[in-house]
């Protein structure tokens, strides 16, 4: 403890806002270097970093001895006088009068120029980096903004189970768990339980983990990701799309307002995000998407094929804001999507695709109201109807038109931060080849 033991610690950000005078701060050593007479410590806390200078002749022998031993990531408390200093990394410097090392760190395993896999192995330490801290702050804004948006529109927050015995997004990406001898799955989506929930609350949302046994080793797939989902009674296809667009606009706007510093640290140009808040998202049908791919990208896709990563990337390169693709062929979309009353070959489903190669961020649809059609499509997928009785009941007892969507939070964070890989959009990523730390 510092002298007297009663320090009024302030954050590094607050200390720099104060700008002059005495301050007490605490944090971890971000960088250190010493000469015969001077020691320099760049201290970091959750808010920022600041340079601290220790002059041998001006501090006690104990402090100087500690300075000689101190290594990166040691935790310490510092008292001194802050002043503007152009040459310091954040424009201020603290002349240290007191320093107390709370815990001397061992040599830190992470230094410059280390590979991606090593940093993933040391993830529990790497999250302390300014890079990861900036992403995690933006991620926190994104979660908050999602809640703000839905709450401001009169939604209730509602939760569905993680263990389920049904599939929602196809059997091939289910994780099976041994549940006291019964096979169950980790949920892919809250949707089937949300469709039951709207009969109680009408407008609901959640932010929860979803699981996909994705064998793809792409830069946009996780096996465990955070899913922001909504479901609304009495809401049609266009209404659902408006909510999706409104949500993305609110989230992007919130990050631009609250996280300028973090975007700067990540070298992410805010101008890349502006079109998403300034203009309406373009809406095109699947047929128009195929036409654009052929005309502008020289890619010919037979009708009925799903858009793969390569096609999505080519298509979105034609736009500077998210683009909404609607009315996909029925055969490539989930069993619950409503058949278009004007064309039974397509469904009232839409994917929101992000610019700059970040892929699909929202999948949503109006829900099929016809009980028999749902049964047929489930049977065609080889599903046992008895497992879906709770879901089929939603169409038996006062069925109403309704719609909903799911947004992949890490995909959105990835695009907002301009990340090369989705793994950096979450503190501890889970992929086909990584489940630790
Ligand atoms: O398009 P998906 O599969 O739709 C559903 O799950 C619906 N039941 C949602 C609903 O209507 N309530 O998934 C929705 C979104 C995708 O658009 C994508 O952003 C994200 O979830 N997502 C993934 N994100 C990271 N890693 C994965 N493996 C993902 N799979 C889907
Ligand atoms: Mg989808």
Short mmCIF file of C-alpha atoms in Angstrom, two decimals, residues 33-414:
data_model
loop_
_atom_site.label_atom_id
_atom_site.label_comp_id
_atom_site.label_asym_id
_atom_site.label_seq_id
_atom_site.Cartn_x
_atom_site.Cartn_y
_atom_site.Cartn_z
CA UNK A 33 12.71 0.45 -19.54
CA UNK A 34 15.42 1.78 -17.31
CA UNK A 35 18.77 3.57 -17.39
CA UNK A 36 21.18 4.50 -14.57
CA UNK A 37 19.11 7.42 -13.40
CA UNK A 38 15.64 7.00 -14.84
CA UNK A 39 13.02 4.33 -15.02
CA UNK A 40 10.07 4.49 -17.41
CA UNK A 41 6.91 2.51 -16.85
CA UNK A 42 3.93 2.65 -19.15
CA UNK A 43 1.07 1.64 -16.89
CA UNK A 44 -2.23 0.32 -18.22
CA UNK A 45 -5.64 -0.13 -16.68
CA UNK A 46 -8.99 -0.91 -18.29
CA UNK A 47 -9.32 2.68 -19.47
CA UNK A 48 -5.98 3.61 -21.12
CA UNK A 49 -2.19 3.68 -20.79
CA UNK A 50 0.07 6.42 -19.41
CA UNK A 51 3.82 6.90 -19.16
CA UNK A 52 5.30 7.20 -15.65
CA UNK A 53 8.83 8.40 -15.01
CA UNK A 54 10.84 7.42 -11.94
CA UNK A 55 13.90 9.48 -11.15
CA UNK A 56 16.43 7.62 -8.99
CA UNK A 57 17.34 10.71 -6.94
CA UNK A 58 13.71 11.58 -6.22
CA UNK A 59 12.37 8.28 -4.86
CA UNK A 60 13.26 6.01 -1.93
CA UNK A 61 15.86 3.27 -2.29
CA UNK A 62 13.10 0.69 -1.98
CA UNK A 63 11.17 2.15 -4.91
CA UNK A 64 14.31 2.25 -7.07
CA UNK A 65 15.14 -1.35 -6.14
CA UNK A 66 11.59 -2.39 -7.07
CA UNK A 67 11.90 -0.50 -10.37
CA UNK A 68 15.01 -2.52 -11.16
CA UNK A 69 13.13 -5.79 -10.62
CA UNK A 70 9.81 -4.90 -12.19
CA UNK A 71 8.71 -6.80 -15.32
CA UNK A 72 5.84 -6.44 -17.77
CA UNK A 73 2.40 -7.23 -16.26
CA UNK A 74 3.49 -6.65 -12.65
CA UNK A 75 0.61 -4.96 -10.84
CA UNK A 76 1.33 -1.72 -9.03
CA UNK A 77 0.00 1.45 -7.44
CA UNK A 78 1.53 4.77 -8.33
CA UNK A 79 1.27 8.25 -6.88
CA UNK A 80 2.77 11.27 -8.62
CA UNK A 81 2.28 14.49 -10.52
CA UNK A 82 0.77 14.37 -14.00
CA UNK A 83 1.64 16.83 -16.75
CA UNK A 84 1.24 17.01 -20.54
CA UNK A 85 4.24 15.50 -22.37
CA UNK A 86 4.20 15.43 -26.15
CA UNK A 87 6.74 12.61 -26.45
CA UNK A 88 4.78 10.20 -24.22
CA UNK A 89 2.55 7.61 -25.98
CA UNK A 90 -0.75 9.13 -24.80
CA UNK A 91 0.42 12.74 -24.40
CA UNK A 92 0.84 12.75 -20.60
CA UNK A 93 3.50 11.72 -18.12
CA UNK A 94 3.40 11.11 -14.39
CA UNK A 95 6.47 12.03 -12.33
CA UNK A 96 6.37 9.28 -9.71
CA UNK A 97 6.81 10.08 -6.02
CA UNK A 98 5.44 6.83 -4.56
CA UNK A 99 5.17 3.36 -6.04
CA UNK A 100 4.04 0.13 -4.48
CA UNK A 101 4.31 -3.14 -6.37
CA UNK A 102 1.28 -5.28 -5.56
CA UNK A 103 2.62 -8.39 -7.33
CA UNK A 104 5.87 -8.92 -9.24
CA UNK A 105 5.16 -10.75 -12.50
CA UNK A 106 7.20 -13.64 -13.86
CA UNK A 107 8.67 -13.07 -17.35
CA UNK A 108 5.60 -12.64 -19.56
CA UNK A 109 5.35 -15.31 -22.29
CA UNK A 110 3.92 -12.92 -24.88
CA UNK A 111 6.19 -10.47 -26.66
CA UNK A 112 6.26 -9.03 -30.14
CA UNK A 113 5.95 -11.00 -33.37
CA UNK A 114 4.22 -14.09 -32.09
CA UNK A 115 2.01 -16.23 -34.30
CA UNK A 116 -1.77 -16.45 -34.22
CA UNK A 117 -1.86 -20.00 -32.81
CA UNK A 118 0.53 -19.10 -29.98
CA UNK A 119 -1.65 -16.12 -29.08
CA UNK A 120 -4.69 -18.41 -29.06
CA UNK A 121 -2.85 -20.83 -26.74
CA UNK A 122 -2.08 -17.89 -24.45
CA UNK A 123 -5.51 -16.36 -24.92
CA UNK A 124 -6.09 -15.89 -21.16
CA UNK A 125 -3.08 -13.54 -21.19
CA UNK A 126 -3.55 -12.09 -24.68
CA UNK A 127 -6.96 -10.64 -23.75
CA UNK A 128 -4.96 -8.06 -21.74
CA UNK A 129 -3.57 -6.59 -24.98
CA UNK A 130 -4.80 -3.21 -26.18
CA UNK A 131 -6.00 -4.94 -29.35
CA UNK A 132 -8.19 -7.45 -27.51
CA UNK A 133 -9.27 -4.93 -24.86
CA UNK A 134 -10.51 -2.59 -27.60
CA UNK A 135 -12.49 -5.37 -29.26
CA UNK A 136 -13.97 -6.48 -25.93
CA UNK A 137 -15.08 -2.92 -25.18
CA UNK A 138 -16.78 -2.65 -28.58
CA UNK A 139 -18.36 -6.07 -28.00
CA UNK A 140 -19.74 -4.79 -24.71
CA UNK A 141 -21.28 -1.78 -26.47
CA UNK A 142 -22.81 -4.13 -29.05
CA UNK A 143 -24.50 -6.24 -26.34
CA UNK A 144 -25.77 -3.14 -24.55
CA UNK A 145 -27.04 -1.58 -27.77
CA UNK A 146 -28.93 -4.74 -28.74
CA UNK A 147 -30.73 -4.69 -25.38
CA UNK A 148 -31.42 -0.95 -25.69
CA UNK A 149 -32.91 -1.38 -29.14
CA UNK A 150 -35.31 -4.17 -28.25
CA UNK A 151 -36.31 -2.64 -24.91
CA UNK A 152 -37.02 0.69 -26.61
CA UNK A 153 -39.39 -1.15 -28.99
CA UNK A 154 -41.36 -2.78 -26.18
CA UNK A 155 -39.85 -6.27 -26.29
CA UNK A 156 -39.54 -8.62 -23.31
CA UNK A 157 -36.27 -10.47 -22.71
CA UNK A 158 -37.08 -14.20 -22.69
CA UNK A 159 -34.93 -17.33 -22.44
CA UNK A 160 -35.14 -20.76 -24.06
CA UNK A 161 -33.40 -24.02 -23.02
CA UNK A 162 -29.87 -24.89 -24.14
CA UNK A 163 -30.50 -28.68 -23.96
CA UNK A 164 -33.08 -29.65 -26.58
CA UNK A 165 -34.23 -32.79 -28.35
CA UNK A 166 -35.15 -31.04 -31.62
CA UNK A 167 -33.20 -29.47 -34.44
CA UNK A 168 -33.95 -26.06 -35.87
CA UNK A 169 -31.23 -25.53 -38.47
CA UNK A 170 -30.61 -29.03 -39.85
CA UNK A 171 -29.32 -32.23 -38.25
CA UNK A 172 -25.79 -32.03 -39.62
CA UNK A 173 -24.55 -29.31 -37.25
CA UNK A 174 -25.98 -30.66 -33.98
CA UNK A 175 -23.78 -31.31 -30.95
CA UNK A 176 -25.07 -34.38 -29.15
CA UNK A 177 -24.86 -34.59 -25.37
CA UNK A 178 -25.45 -37.62 -23.17
CA UNK A 179 -28.30 -36.49 -20.91
CA UNK A 180 -28.56 -39.24 -18.26
CA UNK A 181 -28.54 -41.83 -21.01
CA UNK A 182 -30.81 -39.90 -23.40
CA UNK A 183 -29.31 -38.23 -26.45
CA UNK A 184 -30.07 -34.49 -26.49
CA UNK A 185 -28.50 -31.59 -28.37
CA UNK A 186 -27.03 -28.20 -27.57
CA UNK A 187 -29.38 -25.62 -29.05
CA UNK A 188 -28.75 -24.15 -32.51
CA UNK A 189 -31.34 -21.41 -31.99
CA UNK A 190 -33.99 -20.41 -29.49
CA UNK A 191 -36.53 -20.17 -32.26
CA UNK A 192 -38.90 -23.10 -31.73
CA UNK A 193 -39.29 -22.17 -28.05
CA UNK A 194 -39.60 -18.50 -28.98
CA UNK A 195 -42.48 -19.32 -31.31
CA UNK A 196 -44.21 -20.83 -28.26
CA UNK A 197 -43.25 -17.80 -26.14
CA UNK A 198 -44.91 -15.15 -28.32
CA UNK A 199 -48.32 -16.49 -27.32
CA UNK A 200 -47.49 -15.29 -23.84
CA UNK A 201 -45.41 -12.12 -24.42
CA UNK A 202 -45.94 -11.27 -28.14
CA UNK A 203 -42.64 -9.38 -28.65
CA UNK A 204 -39.55 -11.13 -27.30
CA UNK A 205 -35.77 -11.19 -27.70
CA UNK A 206 -32.76 -12.94 -26.24
CA UNK A 207 -28.98 -12.86 -26.35
CA UNK A 208 -27.67 -16.36 -25.66
CA UNK A 209 -25.10 -18.88 -26.85
CA UNK A 210 -25.96 -21.09 -29.83
CA UNK A 211 -23.99 -24.14 -30.90
CA UNK A 212 -23.14 -25.44 -34.35
CA UNK A 213 -20.97 -28.47 -35.04
CA UNK A 214 -19.51 -26.65 -38.05
CA UNK A 215 -16.77 -28.64 -39.71
CA UNK A 216 -15.80 -25.60 -41.75
CA UNK A 217 -12.53 -23.92 -40.83
CA UNK A 218 -13.49 -20.52 -42.21
CA UNK A 219 -12.80 -17.09 -40.80
CA UNK A 220 -16.48 -16.64 -39.95
CA UNK A 221 -17.56 -19.85 -38.18
CA UNK A 222 -17.49 -20.61 -34.48
CA UNK A 223 -18.93 -23.74 -32.86
CA UNK A 224 -20.19 -21.66 -29.90
CA UNK A 225 -21.41 -18.17 -30.70
CA UNK A 226 -23.69 -15.55 -29.18
CA UNK A 227 -27.01 -15.28 -30.88
CA UNK A 228 -29.29 -12.23 -30.61
CA UNK A 229 -32.74 -13.46 -31.61
CA UNK A 230 -36.20 -11.95 -31.76
CA UNK A 231 -39.70 -13.23 -32.44
CA UNK A 232 -42.83 -11.13 -32.86
CA UNK A 233 -46.53 -12.01 -33.01
CA UNK A 234 -48.72 -10.26 -35.62
CA UNK A 235 -45.58 -9.28 -37.57
CA UNK A 236 -45.11 -10.01 -41.26
CA UNK A 237 -42.03 -10.42 -43.42
CA UNK A 238 -41.39 -6.72 -44.10
CA UNK A 239 -41.89 -5.81 -40.44
CA UNK A 240 -39.23 -8.35 -39.44
CA UNK A 241 -36.79 -6.89 -41.99
CA UNK A 242 -37.38 -3.38 -40.61
CA UNK A 243 -36.52 -4.56 -37.10
CA UNK A 244 -33.30 -6.16 -38.40
CA UNK A 245 -32.23 -3.03 -40.21
CA UNK A 246 -33.17 -0.82 -37.25
CA UNK A 247 -31.18 -3.04 -34.90
CA UNK A 248 -27.99 -2.95 -36.99
CA UNK A 249 -28.26 0.81 -37.45
CA UNK A 250 -28.68 1.36 -33.70
CA UNK A 251 -25.71 -0.89 -32.85
CA UNK A 252 -23.37 0.71 -35.40
CA UNK A 253 -24.43 4.17 -34.34
CA UNK A 254 -23.79 3.33 -30.67
CA UNK A 255 -20.27 2.08 -31.42
CA UNK A 256 -19.50 5.18 -33.50
CA UNK A 257 -20.69 7.36 -30.62
CA UNK A 258 -19.05 5.46 -27.75
CA UNK A 259 -15.97 3.71 -29.12
CA UNK A 260 -14.05 6.18 -31.32
CA UNK A 261 -10.87 5.53 -29.30
CA UNK A 262 -11.11 1.78 -29.66
CA UNK A 263 -11.76 1.98 -33.41
CA UNK A 264 -8.64 4.13 -33.67
CA UNK A 265 -6.53 1.59 -31.75
CA UNK A 266 -7.85 -1.11 -34.10
CA UNK A 267 -7.05 1.15 -37.10
CA UNK A 268 -10.66 0.73 -38.21
CA UNK A 269 -11.84 3.58 -40.42
CA UNK A 270 -15.26 4.76 -39.13
CA UNK A 271 -16.09 5.91 -42.67
CA UNK A 272 -16.51 2.23 -43.61
CA UNK A 273 -19.38 1.97 -41.11
CA UNK A 274 -21.14 5.24 -41.90
CA UNK A 275 -23.10 4.08 -44.99
CA UNK A 276 -24.86 1.52 -42.78
CA UNK A 277 -26.40 4.26 -40.66
CA UNK A 278 -26.84 6.87 -43.36
CA UNK A 279 -28.83 5.05 -46.02
CA UNK A 280 -31.49 2.36 -46.24
CA UNK A 281 -30.13 -1.16 -46.83
CA UNK A 282 -30.68 -2.41 -50.39
CA UNK A 283 -33.16 -5.25 -50.64
CA UNK A 284 -32.79 -7.70 -53.50
CA UNK A 285 -34.43 -11.04 -54.20
CA UNK A 286 -32.43 -14.24 -54.60
CA UNK A 287 -33.25 -14.09 -58.32
CA UNK A 288 -31.86 -10.55 -58.53
CA UNK A 289 -28.76 -11.71 -56.63
CA UNK A 290 -28.15 -14.43 -59.23
CA UNK A 291 -28.61 -11.85 -61.97
CA UNK A 292 -26.12 -9.43 -60.36
CA UNK A 293 -23.59 -12.23 -59.86
CA UNK A 294 -23.83 -13.14 -63.53
CA UNK A 295 -23.83 -9.57 -64.89
CA UNK A 296 -21.26 -7.95 -62.65
CA UNK A 297 -19.15 -10.78 -61.25
CA UNK A 298 -19.16 -13.32 -64.10
CA UNK A 299 -20.41 -16.02 -61.72
CA UNK A 300 -23.18 -18.22 -63.03
CA UNK A 301 -25.15 -19.98 -60.30
CA UNK A 302 -27.90 -22.44 -61.21
CA UNK A 303 -31.26 -21.50 -59.66
CA UNK A 304 -31.81 -23.47 -56.46
CA UNK A 305 -28.20 -23.49 -55.26
CA UNK A 306 -27.39 -21.78 -51.99
CA UNK A 307 -24.99 -18.84 -52.06
CA UNK A 308 -21.58 -19.95 -50.78
CA UNK A 309 -18.92 -17.80 -49.18
CA UNK A 310 -17.39 -16.92 -52.54
CA UNK A 311 -20.72 -15.80 -54.02
CA UNK A 312 -21.66 -13.84 -50.90
CA UNK A 313 -18.29 -12.09 -50.97
CA UNK A 314 -18.60 -11.16 -54.64
CA UNK A 315 -22.16 -9.97 -54.19
CA UNK A 316 -21.44 -7.84 -51.11
CA UNK A 317 -18.42 -6.27 -52.77
CA UNK A 318 -20.99 -4.43 -54.92
CA UNK A 319 -22.37 -2.63 -51.82
CA UNK A 320 -20.89 -0.47 -49.06
CA UNK A 321 -23.64 -1.23 -46.53
CA UNK A 322 -25.36 -4.49 -45.52
CA UNK A 323 -27.55 -5.92 -48.28
CA UNK A 324 -30.72 -7.94 -47.68
CA UNK A 325 -31.36 -10.94 -49.90
CA UNK A 326 -34.95 -12.20 -49.85
CA UNK A 327 -37.12 -15.01 -51.24
CA UNK A 328 -34.67 -17.90 -51.39
CA UNK A 329 -35.64 -21.22 -52.96
CA UNK A 330 -37.69 -23.28 -50.51
CA UNK A 331 -35.51 -26.38 -50.92
CA UNK A 332 -32.42 -24.72 -49.43
CA UNK A 333 -34.10 -23.07 -46.45
CA UNK A 334 -35.38 -24.28 -43.09
CA UNK A 335 -38.70 -26.12 -42.62
CA UNK A 336 -40.34 -23.27 -40.68
CA UNK A 337 -40.03 -20.52 -43.31
CA UNK A 338 -43.30 -19.42 -44.87
CA UNK A 339 -43.93 -20.36 -48.47
CA UNK A 340 -44.41 -17.20 -50.53
CA UNK A 341 -48.18 -17.07 -51.25
CA UNK A 342 -47.31 -15.67 -54.69
CA UNK A 343 -44.72 -18.33 -55.55
CA UNK A 344 -44.59 -21.68 -53.72
CA UNK A 345 -41.01 -22.34 -54.90
CA UNK A 346 -39.57 -19.61 -52.67
CA UNK A 347 -39.91 -18.69 -49.00
CA UNK A 348 -40.40 -15.42 -47.15
CA UNK A 349 -36.92 -15.69 -45.70
CA UNK A 350 -34.07 -13.20 -45.80
CA UNK A 351 -30.36 -13.08 -45.12
CA UNK A 352 -28.60 -9.83 -44.23
CA UNK A 353 -25.11 -9.90 -45.75
CA UNK A 354 -22.32 -7.70 -44.39
CA UNK A 355 -19.85 -5.73 -46.53
CA UNK A 356 -16.09 -6.47 -46.74
CA UNK A 357 -16.44 -10.24 -46.67
CA UNK A 358 -17.93 -10.69 -43.21
CA UNK A 359 -20.80 -12.84 -44.45
CA UNK A 360 -24.35 -13.39 -43.30
CA UNK A 361 -25.15 -11.59 -40.07
CA UNK A 362 -28.91 -12.13 -39.84
CA UNK A 363 -31.11 -14.98 -40.96
CA UNK A 364 -34.82 -14.40 -40.55
CA UNK A 365 -38.24 -15.21 -41.93
CA UNK A 366 -41.96 -15.03 -41.63
CA UNK A 367 -43.05 -18.39 -40.14
CA UNK A 368 -45.10 -20.97 -42.03
CA UNK A 369 -48.67 -20.90 -40.65
CA UNK A 370 -49.86 -24.16 -42.27
CA UNK A 371 -49.58 -27.11 -39.89
CA UNK A 372 -49.67 -29.73 -42.64
CA UNK A 373 -46.92 -28.05 -44.65
CA UNK A 374 -44.67 -27.94 -41.60
CA UNK A 375 -45.29 -31.63 -40.91
CA UNK A 376 -44.52 -32.54 -44.53
CA UNK A 377 -41.28 -30.60 -44.55
CA UNK A 378 -40.16 -32.07 -41.21
CA UNK A 379 -40.93 -35.59 -42.41
CA UNK A 380 -39.03 -34.95 -45.62
CA UNK A 381 -35.99 -34.17 -43.44
CA UNK A 382 -36.40 -37.48 -41.61
CA UNK A 383 -37.52 -35.90 -38.33
CA UNK A 384 -39.72 -37.71 -35.79
CA UNK A 385 -42.88 -35.61 -35.51
CA UNK A 386 -43.52 -36.66 -31.89
CA UNK A 387 -40.48 -34.63 -30.76
CA UNK A 388 -42.02 -31.52 -32.36
CA UNK A 389 -45.48 -31.78 -30.76
CA UNK A 390 -44.82 -28.76 -28.53
CA UNK A 391 -43.94 -26.78 -31.65
CA UNK A 392 -46.84 -28.04 -33.75
CA UNK A 393 -49.19 -26.94 -30.94
CA UNK A 394 -48.29 -23.33 -31.73
CA UNK A 395 -50.21 -23.81 -35.00
CA UNK A 396 -53.14 -25.59 -33.28
CA UNK A 397 -54.08 -23.16 -30.54
CA UNK A 398 -54.72 -19.67 -31.83
CA UNK A 399 -51.99 -19.48 -34.46
CA UNK A 400 -51.20 -15.91 -35.60
CA UNK A 401 -48.93 -14.52 -38.32
CA UNK A 402 -45.46 -14.09 -36.84
CA UNK A 403 -41.84 -13.56 -37.83
CA UNK A 404 -38.38 -13.52 -36.30
CA UNK A 405 -34.67 -13.50 -36.91
CA UNK A 406 -31.30 -14.41 -35.42
CA UNK A 407 -28.20 -12.22 -35.54
CA UNK A 408 -24.69 -13.63 -35.06
CA UNK A 409 -23.13 -11.21 -32.58
CA UNK A 410 -19.52 -12.15 -33.38
CA UNK A 411 -20.12 -11.64 -37.12
CA UNK A 412 -21.37 -8.14 -36.36
CA UNK A 413 -18.45 -7.39 -34.02
CA UNK A 414 -16.04 -8.75 -36.63
#
